């Protein structure tokens, strides 16, 4: 029995050694390594790759290399017309190709500002620089589905870049509350994606068309440039109605109304009954205040009641005013666009706490912005409607096809 037992142990030991002993690889069996990049065979060089760090400059990253007697300032001067060394940014990749001998002389510097482009600074003979752009291919993609969770979760399930969700939220900001989409609601999106060298995914390129089922209604979105020369895009539904309103609903991203427009309200500071011709939105001090529509800053200043304020004239009909700011960030006469940050929430003037009082004028009369039916931005001109209808016809047909699947 002892002999049998010892024989089993020996066999087990031999078997274990065979299972765990590392096998040596012949050169032909070594894992494949990518040796060709940027048009160079890396096996011909001593290669050093790194990223730009805080405090780095183009000069500082090459000055400790063997430059073959070339002064750094001379190199920078010679390449300035082709490569602006001031544009190097933290986190971007650079590659040094150096000679393989003991001198490790720097022959080429490759700087990548992004995935689609790179610069080659040639130091081998005379100094020169050139920019190379990798070929980019735009591919169209159509997705559709039925919500079972959030829209973001559905995009993740279909392996779509989250950037698409951000684009759609901006387009539908005046039409859909994405938090109120329900299980079973349908959607369809036609969009394009960028690919570098046909293989490297480089994100969402553009939104071609979309629809969402919201509160039992199909809401379409189609991009269209009314002025073909300017190319400025707005989004419209299938009938040519603009999705974007002329005014934002509130001057803050997250609206918390604490006091509404009223002909008679008990003033919390003055302790008297008086009209409150505005809407109060509470927020922490320093919260950004946005202008609700594009226009020109008509007035900025300070009064004992209003505190720091900004007044914006939008057109011949509409003006808005923003009160009690902790800081004013615009100047009188400045042209601003919808959503521009014009100040910060504060409690200057007659205020019990940090908030912005939002006032609204129509034809010179203060009105309740929350009750006013406000216009859409850039309504479709009748002369552009036939071109719009022709442009969206195949897109709507494709969306309707996926909606019925």
mmCIF file of C-alpha atoms in Angstrom:
data_model
loop_
_atom_site.group_PDB
_atom_site.id
_atom_site.type_symbol
_atom_site.label_atom_id
_atom_site.label_comp_id
_atom_site.label_asym_id
_atom_site.label_seq_id
_atom_site.Cartn_x
_atom_site.Cartn_y
_atom_site.Cartn_z
ATOM 1 C CA UNK A 1 0.000 0.000 0.000
ATOM 2 C CA UNK A 2 2.867 2.381 0.849
ATOM 3 C CA UNK A 3 4.401 1.882 -2.605
ATOM 4 C CA UNK A 4 1.066 2.563 -4.331
ATOM 5 C CA UNK A 5 0.496 5.669 -2.225
ATOM 6 C CA UNK A 6 3.997 7.047 -3.032
ATOM 7 C CA UNK A 7 3.465 6.297 -6.745
ATOM 8 C CA UNK A 8 0.207 8.325 -6.746
ATOM 9 C CA UNK A 9 1.949 11.294 -5.030
ATOM 10 C CA UNK A 10 4.763 11.258 -7.630
ATOM 11 C CA UNK A 11 2.275 11.137 -10.504
ATOM 12 C CA UNK A 12 0.267 14.023 -8.987
ATOM 13 C CA UNK A 13 3.453 16.092 -8.552
ATOM 14 C CA UNK A 14 4.532 15.509 -12.170
ATOM 15 C CA UNK A 15 1.036 16.389 -13.450
ATOM 16 C CA UNK A 16 0.909 19.595 -11.323
ATOM 17 C CA UNK A 17 4.303 20.726 -12.578
ATOM 18 C CA UNK A 18 3.208 20.270 -16.171
ATOM 19 C CA UNK A 19 0.091 22.316 -15.552
ATOM 20 C CA UNK A 20 1.752 25.246 -13.797
ATOM 21 C CA UNK A 21 5.216 25.494 -15.318
ATOM 22 C CA UNK A 22 5.460 28.538 -17.609
ATOM 23 C CA UNK A 23 6.158 27.782 -21.240
ATOM 24 C CA UNK A 24 8.818 29.803 -22.998
ATOM 25 C CA UNK A 25 7.735 31.515 -26.230
ATOM 26 C CA UNK A 26 9.766 31.469 -29.385
ATOM 27 C CA UNK A 27 10.139 34.821 -31.157
ATOM 28 C CA UNK A 28 7.474 33.738 -33.666
ATOM 29 C CA UNK A 29 5.033 33.049 -30.828
ATOM 30 C CA UNK A 30 5.401 36.427 -29.042
ATOM 31 C CA UNK A 31 2.238 38.528 -28.833
ATOM 32 C CA UNK A 32 1.804 40.842 -31.826
ATOM 33 C CA UNK A 33 2.698 44.459 -31.082
ATOM 34 C CA UNK A 34 1.638 47.405 -33.257
ATOM 35 C CA UNK A 35 4.911 48.802 -34.603
ATOM 36 C CA UNK A 36 3.684 51.166 -37.331
ATOM 37 C CA UNK A 37 2.165 54.483 -36.286
ATOM 38 C CA UNK A 38 2.056 57.959 -37.815
ATOM 39 C CA UNK A 39 3.753 56.555 -40.928
ATOM 40 C CA UNK A 40 6.846 55.381 -38.989
ATOM 41 C CA UNK A 41 8.126 51.906 -38.178
ATOM 42 C CA UNK A 42 8.727 52.148 -34.437
ATOM 43 C CA UNK A 43 11.233 49.279 -34.502
ATOM 44 C CA UNK A 44 13.642 51.658 -36.258
ATOM 45 C CA UNK A 45 13.685 54.090 -33.323
ATOM 46 C CA UNK A 46 14.079 54.444 -29.606
ATOM 47 C CA UNK A 47 10.481 55.444 -28.756
ATOM 48 C CA UNK A 48 9.315 57.544 -25.826
ATOM 49 C CA UNK A 49 5.616 58.371 -25.385
ATOM 50 C CA UNK A 50 4.064 60.614 -22.720
ATOM 51 C CA UNK A 51 1.357 63.227 -22.139
ATOM 52 C CA UNK A 52 1.569 66.965 -21.583
ATOM 53 C CA UNK A 53 1.441 67.708 -17.863
ATOM 54 C CA UNK A 54 0.683 70.876 -15.923
ATOM 55 C CA UNK A 55 3.512 73.355 -16.389
ATOM 56 C CA UNK A 56 4.840 71.658 -19.536
ATOM 57 C CA UNK A 57 5.576 73.632 -22.684
ATOM 58 C CA UNK A 58 6.823 72.406 -26.032
ATOM 59 C CA UNK A 59 10.219 73.861 -25.205
ATOM 60 C CA UNK A 60 10.399 72.250 -21.771
ATOM 61 C CA UNK A 61 9.599 68.733 -23.007
ATOM 62 C CA UNK A 62 12.322 68.760 -25.683
ATOM 63 C CA UNK A 63 15.058 70.736 -23.916
ATOM 64 C CA UNK A 64 16.375 67.699 -22.011
ATOM 65 C CA UNK A 65 16.627 65.625 -25.187
ATOM 66 C CA UNK A 66 19.684 65.286 -27.406
ATOM 67 C CA UNK A 67 18.845 67.900 -30.047
ATOM 68 C CA UNK A 68 22.165 67.587 -31.874
ATOM 69 C CA UNK A 69 23.197 71.105 -30.957
ATOM 70 C CA UNK A 70 19.991 72.757 -32.199
ATOM 71 C CA UNK A 71 18.856 75.494 -29.762
ATOM 72 C CA UNK A 72 15.267 75.143 -28.531
ATOM 73 C CA UNK A 73 14.354 78.728 -29.430
ATOM 74 C CA UNK A 74 15.676 78.139 -32.973
ATOM 75 C CA UNK A 75 13.454 75.062 -33.380
ATOM 76 C CA UNK A 76 10.398 76.974 -32.137
ATOM 77 C CA UNK A 77 11.121 79.855 -34.500
ATOM 78 C CA UNK A 78 11.477 77.576 -37.536
ATOM 79 C CA UNK A 79 8.207 75.690 -36.990
ATOM 80 C CA UNK A 80 5.996 78.626 -35.874
ATOM 81 C CA UNK A 81 4.281 79.015 -39.266
ATOM 82 C CA UNK A 82 3.229 75.356 -39.337
ATOM 83 C CA UNK A 83 2.898 74.512 -35.656
ATOM 84 C CA UNK A 84 2.017 77.013 -32.926
ATOM 85 C CA UNK A 85 3.822 75.648 -29.856
ATOM 86 C CA UNK A 86 1.487 77.675 -27.591
ATOM 87 C CA UNK A 87 -1.409 75.364 -28.479
ATOM 88 C CA UNK A 88 -0.070 72.315 -26.611
ATOM 89 C CA UNK A 89 -2.594 71.306 -23.954
ATOM 90 C CA UNK A 90 -2.511 69.284 -20.728
ATOM 91 C CA UNK A 91 -3.405 65.631 -21.262
ATOM 92 C CA UNK A 92 -2.521 65.542 -24.962
ATOM 93 C CA UNK A 93 -0.143 62.822 -26.178
ATOM 94 C CA UNK A 94 3.315 63.306 -27.649
ATOM 95 C CA UNK A 95 5.843 60.815 -29.015
ATOM 96 C CA UNK A 96 9.628 61.101 -29.329
ATOM 97 C CA UNK A 97 11.361 59.046 -32.020
ATOM 98 C CA UNK A 98 15.073 58.908 -31.153
ATOM 99 C CA UNK A 99 18.055 57.217 -32.761
ATOM 100 C CA UNK A 100 18.682 53.661 -31.557
ATOM 101 C CA UNK A 101 22.356 54.220 -30.884
ATOM 102 C CA UNK A 102 23.815 55.278 -27.548
ATOM 103 C CA UNK A 103 23.303 58.979 -28.351
ATOM 104 C CA UNK A 104 19.493 58.733 -28.586
ATOM 105 C CA UNK A 105 19.372 61.809 -30.782
ATOM 106 C CA UNK A 106 15.824 63.220 -31.097
ATOM 107 C CA UNK A 107 14.767 62.898 -34.722
ATOM 108 C CA UNK A 108 10.985 63.390 -34.701
ATOM 109 C CA UNK A 109 8.398 64.789 -32.298
ATOM 110 C CA UNK A 110 4.760 63.808 -32.881
ATOM 111 C CA UNK A 111 2.092 65.825 -31.067
ATOM 112 C CA UNK A 112 -1.580 64.786 -31.059
ATOM 113 C CA UNK A 113 -4.040 67.642 -30.336
ATOM 114 C CA UNK A 114 -6.905 65.158 -30.870
ATOM 115 C CA UNK A 115 -7.528 61.693 -32.241
ATOM 116 C CA UNK A 116 -8.121 62.870 -35.808
ATOM 117 C CA UNK A 117 -5.011 65.027 -36.248
ATOM 118 C CA UNK A 118 -1.325 65.052 -35.386
ATOM 119 C CA UNK A 119 1.763 67.181 -36.041
ATOM 120 C CA UNK A 120 5.163 65.829 -37.086
ATOM 121 C CA UNK A 121 8.123 68.029 -36.113
ATOM 122 C CA UNK A 122 11.103 66.816 -38.146
ATOM 123 C CA UNK A 123 14.466 67.418 -36.407
ATOM 124 C CA UNK A 124 16.473 64.877 -38.359
ATOM 125 C CA UNK A 125 18.062 67.213 -40.871
ATOM 126 C CA UNK A 126 16.625 70.701 -41.307
ATOM 127 C CA UNK A 127 13.815 71.616 -38.895
ATOM 128 C CA UNK A 128 10.236 71.538 -40.252
ATOM 129 C CA UNK A 129 6.704 70.770 -39.126
ATOM 130 C CA UNK A 130 3.628 69.399 -40.885
ATOM 131 C CA UNK A 131 0.062 68.584 -39.912
ATOM 132 C CA UNK A 132 -1.540 65.274 -40.813
ATOM 133 C CA UNK A 133 -5.306 64.705 -40.682
ATOM 134 C CA UNK A 134 -6.545 61.167 -40.553
ATOM 135 C CA UNK A 135 -9.466 60.372 -42.857
ATOM 136 C CA UNK A 136 -12.833 60.706 -41.119
ATOM 137 C CA UNK A 137 -15.857 58.779 -42.295
ATOM 138 C CA UNK A 138 -19.397 59.783 -41.319
ATOM 139 C CA UNK A 139 -21.837 56.893 -40.925
ATOM 140 C CA UNK A 140 -25.598 57.220 -40.600
ATOM 141 C CA UNK A 141 -27.343 55.195 -37.913
ATOM 142 C CA UNK A 142 -31.012 54.761 -37.018
ATOM 143 C CA UNK A 143 -32.200 53.472 -33.660
ATOM 144 C CA UNK A 144 -35.676 52.962 -32.253
ATOM 145 C CA UNK A 145 -37.146 51.449 -29.175
ATOM 146 C CA UNK A 146 -39.676 51.349 -26.427
ATOM 147 C CA UNK A 147 -38.707 52.700 -23.036
ATOM 148 C CA UNK A 148 -38.373 50.206 -20.221
ATOM 149 C CA UNK A 149 -36.370 52.525 -17.974
ATOM 150 C CA UNK A 150 -34.811 55.925 -18.533
ATOM 151 C CA UNK A 151 -33.864 57.119 -22.011
ATOM 152 C CA UNK A 152 -30.178 57.102 -21.019
ATOM 153 C CA UNK A 153 -30.454 53.450 -19.968
ATOM 154 C CA UNK A 154 -32.015 52.593 -23.326
ATOM 155 C CA UNK A 155 -29.199 54.331 -25.215
ATOM 156 C CA UNK A 156 -26.667 52.439 -23.111
ATOM 157 C CA UNK A 157 -28.433 49.174 -23.937
ATOM 158 C CA UNK A 158 -28.179 49.978 -27.644
ATOM 159 C CA UNK A 159 -24.485 50.949 -27.244
ATOM 160 C CA UNK A 160 -24.993 54.603 -28.211
ATOM 161 C CA UNK A 161 -22.721 57.448 -27.079
ATOM 162 C CA UNK A 162 -24.350 59.297 -24.108
ATOM 163 C CA UNK A 163 -23.634 62.560 -25.985
ATOM 164 C CA UNK A 164 -26.689 61.801 -28.125
ATOM 165 C CA UNK A 165 -28.930 62.069 -25.064
ATOM 166 C CA UNK A 166 -27.514 65.528 -24.301
ATOM 167 C CA UNK A 167 -28.188 66.678 -27.869
ATOM 168 C CA UNK A 168 -31.780 65.462 -27.739
ATOM 169 C CA UNK A 169 -32.447 66.983 -24.312
ATOM 170 C CA UNK A 170 -31.344 70.394 -25.649
ATOM 171 C CA UNK A 171 -33.488 70.055 -28.786
ATOM 172 C CA UNK A 172 -36.593 69.012 -26.829
ATOM 173 C CA UNK A 173 -36.002 71.290 -23.805
ATOM 174 C CA UNK A 174 -39.156 73.307 -24.569
ATOM 175 C CA UNK A 175 -41.338 70.327 -25.532
ATOM 176 C CA UNK A 176 -40.546 67.309 -23.339
ATOM 177 C CA UNK A 177 -39.763 66.712 -19.682
ATOM 178 C CA UNK A 178 -37.525 63.640 -19.993
ATOM 179 C CA UNK A 179 -38.204 62.738 -16.357
ATOM 180 C CA UNK A 180 -41.872 62.288 -17.273
ATOM 181 C CA UNK A 181 -41.359 59.815 -20.105
ATOM 182 C CA UNK A 182 -43.216 56.609 -19.256
ATOM 183 C CA UNK A 183 -42.534 52.916 -19.668
ATOM 184 C CA UNK A 184 -43.744 51.866 -23.096
ATOM 185 C CA UNK A 185 -43.236 55.281 -24.746
ATOM 186 C CA UNK A 186 -41.661 54.899 -28.183
ATOM 187 C CA UNK A 187 -38.817 56.842 -29.765
ATOM 188 C CA UNK A 188 -36.781 56.899 -32.944
ATOM 189 C CA UNK A 189 -33.570 58.755 -33.803
ATOM 190 C CA UNK A 190 -31.601 59.186 -37.028
ATOM 191 C CA UNK A 191 -28.089 60.459 -36.388
ATOM 192 C CA UNK A 192 -24.540 60.267 -37.696
ATOM 193 C CA UNK A 193 -21.322 59.066 -36.040
ATOM 194 C CA UNK A 194 -17.677 59.854 -36.803
ATOM 195 C CA UNK A 195 -15.057 57.155 -37.417
ATOM 196 C CA UNK A 196 -11.327 57.833 -37.823
ATOM 197 C CA UNK A 197 -9.588 55.567 -40.353
ATOM 198 C CA UNK A 198 -12.907 53.671 -40.570
ATOM 199 C CA UNK A 199 -12.220 51.924 -37.264
ATOM 200 C CA UNK A 200 -11.738 54.414 -34.391
ATOM 201 C CA UNK A 201 -15.050 55.666 -33.022
ATOM 202 C CA UNK A 202 -14.979 59.457 -32.539
ATOM 203 C CA UNK A 203 -18.456 60.258 -31.213
ATOM 204 C CA UNK A 204 -21.823 61.538 -32.392
ATOM 205 C CA UNK A 205 -21.569 63.935 -35.320
ATOM 206 C CA UNK A 206 -25.074 65.295 -35.935
ATOM 207 C CA UNK A 207 -28.765 64.725 -35.278
ATOM 208 C CA UNK A 208 -30.746 64.204 -38.508
ATOM 209 C CA UNK A 209 -34.244 63.580 -37.152
ATOM 210 C CA UNK A 210 -36.089 62.219 -34.126
ATOM 211 C CA UNK A 211 -39.470 61.506 -32.622
ATOM 212 C CA UNK A 212 -40.658 60.853 -29.066
ATOM 213 C CA UNK A 213 -44.011 59.629 -27.868
ATOM 214 C CA UNK A 214 -44.900 62.032 -25.057
ATOM 215 C CA UNK A 215 -48.238 62.139 -23.260
ATOM 216 C CA UNK A 216 -49.799 60.141 -26.099
ATOM 217 C CA UNK A 217 -48.530 62.460 -28.836
ATOM 218 C CA UNK A 218 -45.693 61.968 -31.343
ATOM 219 C CA UNK A 219 -43.311 64.940 -31.212
ATOM 220 C CA UNK A 220 -40.938 65.155 -34.185
ATOM 221 C CA UNK A 221 -37.716 67.154 -34.509
ATOM 222 C CA UNK A 222 -36.045 68.027 -37.823
ATOM 223 C CA UNK A 223 -33.015 70.353 -38.212
ATOM 224 C CA UNK A 224 -33.438 73.042 -40.868
ATOM 225 C CA UNK A 225 -31.576 76.181 -41.944
ATOM 226 C CA UNK A 226 -33.975 78.877 -43.127
ATOM 227 C CA UNK A 227 -31.033 80.930 -44.322
ATOM 228 C CA UNK A 228 -28.934 78.568 -46.421
ATOM 229 C CA UNK A 229 -25.999 80.992 -46.568
ATOM 230 C CA UNK A 230 -25.651 81.344 -42.787
ATOM 231 C CA UNK A 231 -26.336 77.635 -42.198
ATOM 232 C CA UNK A 232 -27.845 78.409 -38.769
ATOM 233 C CA UNK A 233 -29.865 75.384 -37.673
ATOM 234 C CA UNK A 234 -33.108 75.385 -35.696
ATOM 235 C CA UNK A 235 -35.367 72.406 -35.000
ATOM 236 C CA UNK A 236 -38.971 72.138 -36.205
ATOM 237 C CA UNK A 237 -41.801 69.621 -36.001
ATOM 238 C CA UNK A 238 -43.294 67.964 -39.092
ATOM 239 C CA UNK A 239 -45.496 71.014 -39.749
ATOM 240 C CA UNK A 240 -42.636 73.516 -39.594
ATOM 241 C CA UNK A 241 -43.408 74.774 -36.093
ATOM 242 C CA UNK A 242 -40.271 75.732 -34.145
ATOM 243 C CA UNK A 243 -39.567 73.517 -31.125
ATOM 244 C CA UNK A 244 -37.513 76.185 -29.397
ATOM 245 C CA UNK A 245 -39.350 79.024 -27.686
ATOM 246 C CA UNK A 246 -38.269 82.628 -27.960
ATOM 247 C CA UNK A 247 -37.982 82.656 -24.138
ATOM 248 C CA UNK A 248 -36.680 80.140 -21.601
ATOM 249 C CA UNK A 249 -39.212 79.184 -18.955
ATOM 250 C CA UNK A 250 -37.043 80.511 -16.114
ATOM 251 C CA UNK A 251 -33.763 82.405 -15.573
ATOM 252 C CA UNK A 252 -32.322 79.525 -13.497
ATOM 253 C CA UNK A 253 -31.584 75.947 -14.538
ATOM 254 C CA UNK A 254 -33.455 74.549 -11.551
ATOM 255 C CA UNK A 255 -36.565 76.602 -10.849
ATOM 256 C CA UNK A 256 -37.933 76.880 -7.311
ATOM 257 C CA UNK A 257 -40.708 79.487 -7.289
ATOM 258 C CA UNK A 258 -41.218 81.100 -3.880
ATOM 259 C CA UNK A 259 -43.436 84.047 -4.850
ATOM 260 C CA UNK A 260 -45.549 84.684 -7.926
ATOM 261 C CA UNK A 261 -46.731 87.777 -9.771
ATOM 262 C CA UNK A 262 -49.474 89.416 -7.706
ATOM 263 C CA UNK A 263 -51.443 92.672 -7.604
ATOM 264 C CA UNK A 264 -51.381 92.510 -3.817
ATOM 265 C CA UNK A 265 -48.816 90.679 -1.702
ATOM 266 C CA UNK A 266 -47.610 91.169 1.880
ATOM 267 C CA UNK A 267 -43.989 92.317 1.526
ATOM 268 C CA UNK A 268 -41.789 90.266 3.923
ATOM 269 C CA UNK A 269 -39.328 93.149 4.503
ATOM 270 C CA UNK A 270 -41.472 96.302 4.320
ATOM 271 C CA UNK A 271 -44.340 94.540 6.158
ATOM 272 C CA UNK A 272 -47.029 96.126 3.977
ATOM 273 C CA UNK A 273 -49.430 94.963 1.271
ATOM 274 C CA UNK A 274 -48.267 95.978 -2.212
ATOM 275 C CA UNK A 275 -48.091 94.669 -5.768
ATOM 276 C CA UNK A 276 -45.380 92.128 -6.611
ATOM 277 C CA UNK A 277 -44.789 92.522 -10.343
ATOM 278 C CA UNK A 278 -42.399 89.646 -10.805
ATOM 279 C CA UNK A 279 -41.697 85.980 -10.073
ATOM 280 C CA UNK A 280 -39.223 85.003 -7.326
ATOM 281 C CA UNK A 281 -36.940 82.005 -7.858
ATOM 282 C CA UNK A 282 -34.976 80.908 -4.771
ATOM 283 C CA UNK A 283 -31.470 79.476 -5.172
ATOM 284 C CA UNK A 284 -28.155 79.443 -3.292
ATOM 285 C CA UNK A 285 -25.996 82.574 -3.461
ATOM 286 C CA UNK A 286 -23.771 82.472 -6.528
ATOM 287 C CA UNK A 287 -26.110 80.359 -8.682
ATOM 288 C CA UNK A 288 -25.780 81.482 -12.348
ATOM 289 C CA UNK A 289 -28.635 83.658 -13.654
ATOM 290 C CA UNK A 290 -29.401 83.285 -17.388
ATOM 291 C CA UNK A 291 -31.052 85.732 -19.722
ATOM 292 C CA UNK A 292 -34.255 84.077 -20.935
ATOM 293 C CA UNK A 293 -33.903 85.413 -24.497
ATOM 294 C CA UNK A 294 -31.353 87.074 -26.749
ATOM 295 C CA UNK A 295 -31.118 90.851 -26.716
ATOM 296 C CA UNK A 296 -29.139 93.920 -25.649
ATOM 297 C CA UNK A 297 -28.380 94.861 -22.041
ATOM 298 C CA UNK A 298 -30.436 98.012 -21.593
ATOM 299 C CA UNK A 299 -29.497 98.836 -18.007
ATOM 300 C CA UNK A 300 -27.392 97.603 -15.089
ATOM 301 C CA UNK A 301 -27.083 99.117 -11.648
ATOM 302 C CA UNK A 302 -28.151 99.184 -8.029
ATOM 303 C CA UNK A 303 -31.178 100.570 -6.155
ATOM 304 C CA UNK A 304 -32.156 100.213 -2.510
ATOM 305 C CA UNK A 305 -35.158 98.061 -3.387
ATOM 306 C CA UNK A 306 -33.915 96.035 -6.365
ATOM 307 C CA UNK A 307 -30.312 95.574 -5.261
ATOM 308 C CA UNK A 308 -27.957 94.730 -8.127
ATOM 309 C CA UNK A 309 -30.031 94.320 -11.290
ATOM 310 C CA UNK A 310 -29.815 93.830 -15.061
ATOM 311 C CA UNK A 311 -32.483 94.807 -17.595
ATOM 312 C CA UNK A 312 -32.456 93.318 -21.122
ATOM 313 C CA UNK A 313 -34.333 94.600 -24.180
ATOM 314 C CA UNK A 314 -35.193 91.694 -26.505
ATOM 315 C CA UNK A 315 -37.071 93.476 -29.293
ATOM 316 C CA UNK A 316 -39.666 96.223 -29.749
ATOM 317 C CA UNK A 317 -42.194 94.239 -27.696
ATOM 318 C CA UNK A 318 -40.400 92.419 -24.863
ATOM 319 C CA UNK A 319 -37.971 93.303 -22.048
ATOM 320 C CA UNK A 320 -36.922 91.395 -18.900
ATOM 321 C CA UNK A 321 -35.250 92.362 -15.617
ATOM 322 C CA UNK A 322 -33.322 90.339 -13.021
ATOM 323 C CA UNK A 323 -33.041 91.631 -9.442
ATOM 324 C CA UNK A 324 -31.102 91.075 -6.162
ATOM 325 C CA UNK A 325 -27.903 89.788 -7.790
ATOM 326 C CA UNK A 326 -24.759 89.214 -5.773
ATOM 327 C CA UNK A 327 -22.719 89.972 -8.908
ATOM 328 C CA UNK A 328 -23.428 91.561 -12.293
ATOM 329 C CA UNK A 329 -21.491 89.907 -15.140
ATOM 330 C CA UNK A 330 -22.540 92.034 -18.136
ATOM 331 C CA UNK A 331 -22.305 95.690 -19.119
ATOM 332 C CA UNK A 332 -24.759 98.157 -20.589
ATOM 333 C CA UNK A 333 -25.004 97.947 -24.391
ATOM 334 C CA UNK A 334 -23.670 94.362 -24.518
ATOM 335 C CA UNK A 335 -25.378 91.992 -26.973
ATOM 336 C CA UNK A 336 -26.190 88.632 -25.352
ATOM 337 C CA UNK A 337 -27.730 85.357 -26.502
ATOM 338 C CA UNK A 338 -30.413 83.214 -24.894
ATOM 339 C CA UNK A 339 -29.011 81.319 -21.895
ATOM 340 C CA UNK A 340 -26.018 83.666 -21.408
ATOM 341 C CA UNK A 341 -24.921 84.025 -17.771
ATOM 342 C CA UNK A 342 -25.604 87.654 -16.847
ATOM 343 C CA UNK A 343 -25.135 87.527 -13.066
ATOM 344 C CA UNK A 344 -25.196 85.499 -9.836
ATOM 345 C CA UNK A 345 -28.003 84.952 -7.357
ATOM 346 C CA UNK A 346 -27.793 87.108 -4.237
ATOM 347 C CA UNK A 347 -29.882 88.923 -1.654
ATOM 348 C CA UNK A 348 -28.985 92.567 -2.318
ATOM 349 C CA UNK A 349 -31.688 95.217 -1.900
ATOM 350 C CA UNK A 350 -34.953 94.376 -0.115
ATOM 351 C CA UNK A 351 -34.624 90.592 0.180
ATOM 352 C CA UNK A 352 -34.970 88.109 3.028
ATOM 353 C CA UNK A 353 -32.786 85.480 1.345
ATOM 354 C CA UNK A 354 -30.924 84.626 -1.866
ATOM 355 C CA UNK A 355 -33.196 84.634 -4.924
ATOM 356 C CA UNK A 356 -33.744 86.319 -8.277
ATOM 357 C CA UNK A 357 -36.876 88.368 -8.931
ATOM 358 C CA UNK A 358 -37.702 87.954 -12.629
ATOM 359 C CA UNK A 359 -39.720 90.780 -14.179
ATOM 360 C CA UNK A 360 -41.264 90.848 -17.627
ATOM 361 C CA UNK A 361 -42.489 93.703 -19.854
ATOM 362 C CA UNK A 362 -44.741 93.473 -22.925
ATOM 363 C CA UNK A 363 -45.261 96.718 -24.839
ATOM 364 C CA UNK A 364 -43.979 98.664 -21.841
ATOM 365 C CA UNK A 365 -46.376 97.066 -19.328
ATOM 366 C CA UNK A 366 -45.246 94.630 -16.599
ATOM 367 C CA UNK A 367 -47.017 91.288 -16.985
ATOM 368 C CA UNK A 368 -46.964 87.785 -15.469
ATOM 369 C CA UNK A 369 -44.428 85.796 -17.518
ATOM 370 C CA UNK A 370 -45.884 82.482 -16.310
ATOM 371 C CA UNK A 371 -49.336 83.276 -17.733
ATOM 372 C CA UNK A 372 -48.126 84.785 -20.992
ATOM 373 C CA UNK A 373 -48.296 82.801 -24.225
ATOM 374 C CA UNK A 374 -44.800 83.414 -25.551
ATOM 375 C CA UNK A 375 -43.735 83.177 -29.203
ATOM 376 C CA UNK A 376 -41.563 80.475 -30.721
ATOM 377 C CA UNK A 377 -38.146 81.493 -32.021
ATOM 378 C CA UNK A 378 -37.700 82.171 -35.735
ATOM 379 C CA UNK A 379 -41.064 80.877 -37.012
ATOM 380 C CA UNK A 380 -40.912 79.128 -40.361
ATOM 381 C CA UNK A 381 -41.273 81.573 -43.239
ATOM 382 C CA UNK A 382 -43.910 80.542 -45.794
ATOM 383 C CA UNK A 383 -41.378 80.715 -48.637
ATOM 384 C CA UNK A 384 -39.186 78.082 -46.867
ATOM 385 C CA UNK A 385 -41.964 75.605 -46.098
ATOM 386 C CA UNK A 386 -41.874 73.722 -49.472
ATOM 387 C CA UNK A 387 -38.080 73.234 -49.178
ATOM 388 C CA UNK A 388 -38.493 72.092 -45.563
ATOM 389 C CA UNK A 389 -41.234 69.577 -46.458
ATOM 390 C CA UNK A 390 -39.158 68.129 -49.296
ATOM 391 C CA UNK A 391 -36.077 67.824 -47.039
ATOM 392 C CA UNK A 392 -37.847 66.000 -44.214
ATOM 393 C CA UNK A 393 -39.998 63.674 -46.351
ATOM 394 C CA UNK A 394 -37.542 60.718 -46.521
ATOM 395 C CA UNK A 395 -36.511 61.238 -42.870
ATOM 396 C CA UNK A 396 -40.095 61.200 -41.618
ATOM 397 C CA UNK A 397 -40.844 58.125 -43.722
ATOM 398 C CA UNK A 398 -37.879 56.324 -42.131
ATOM 399 C CA UNK A 399 -38.929 57.385 -38.592
ATOM 400 C CA UNK A 400 -42.527 56.297 -39.182
ATOM 401 C CA UNK A 401 -41.248 52.937 -40.507
ATOM 402 C CA UNK A 402 -39.270 52.177 -37.337
ATOM 403 C CA UNK A 403 -42.146 53.424 -35.169
ATOM 404 C CA UNK A 404 -44.433 50.754 -36.560
ATOM 405 C CA UNK A 405 -42.041 47.855 -36.024
#
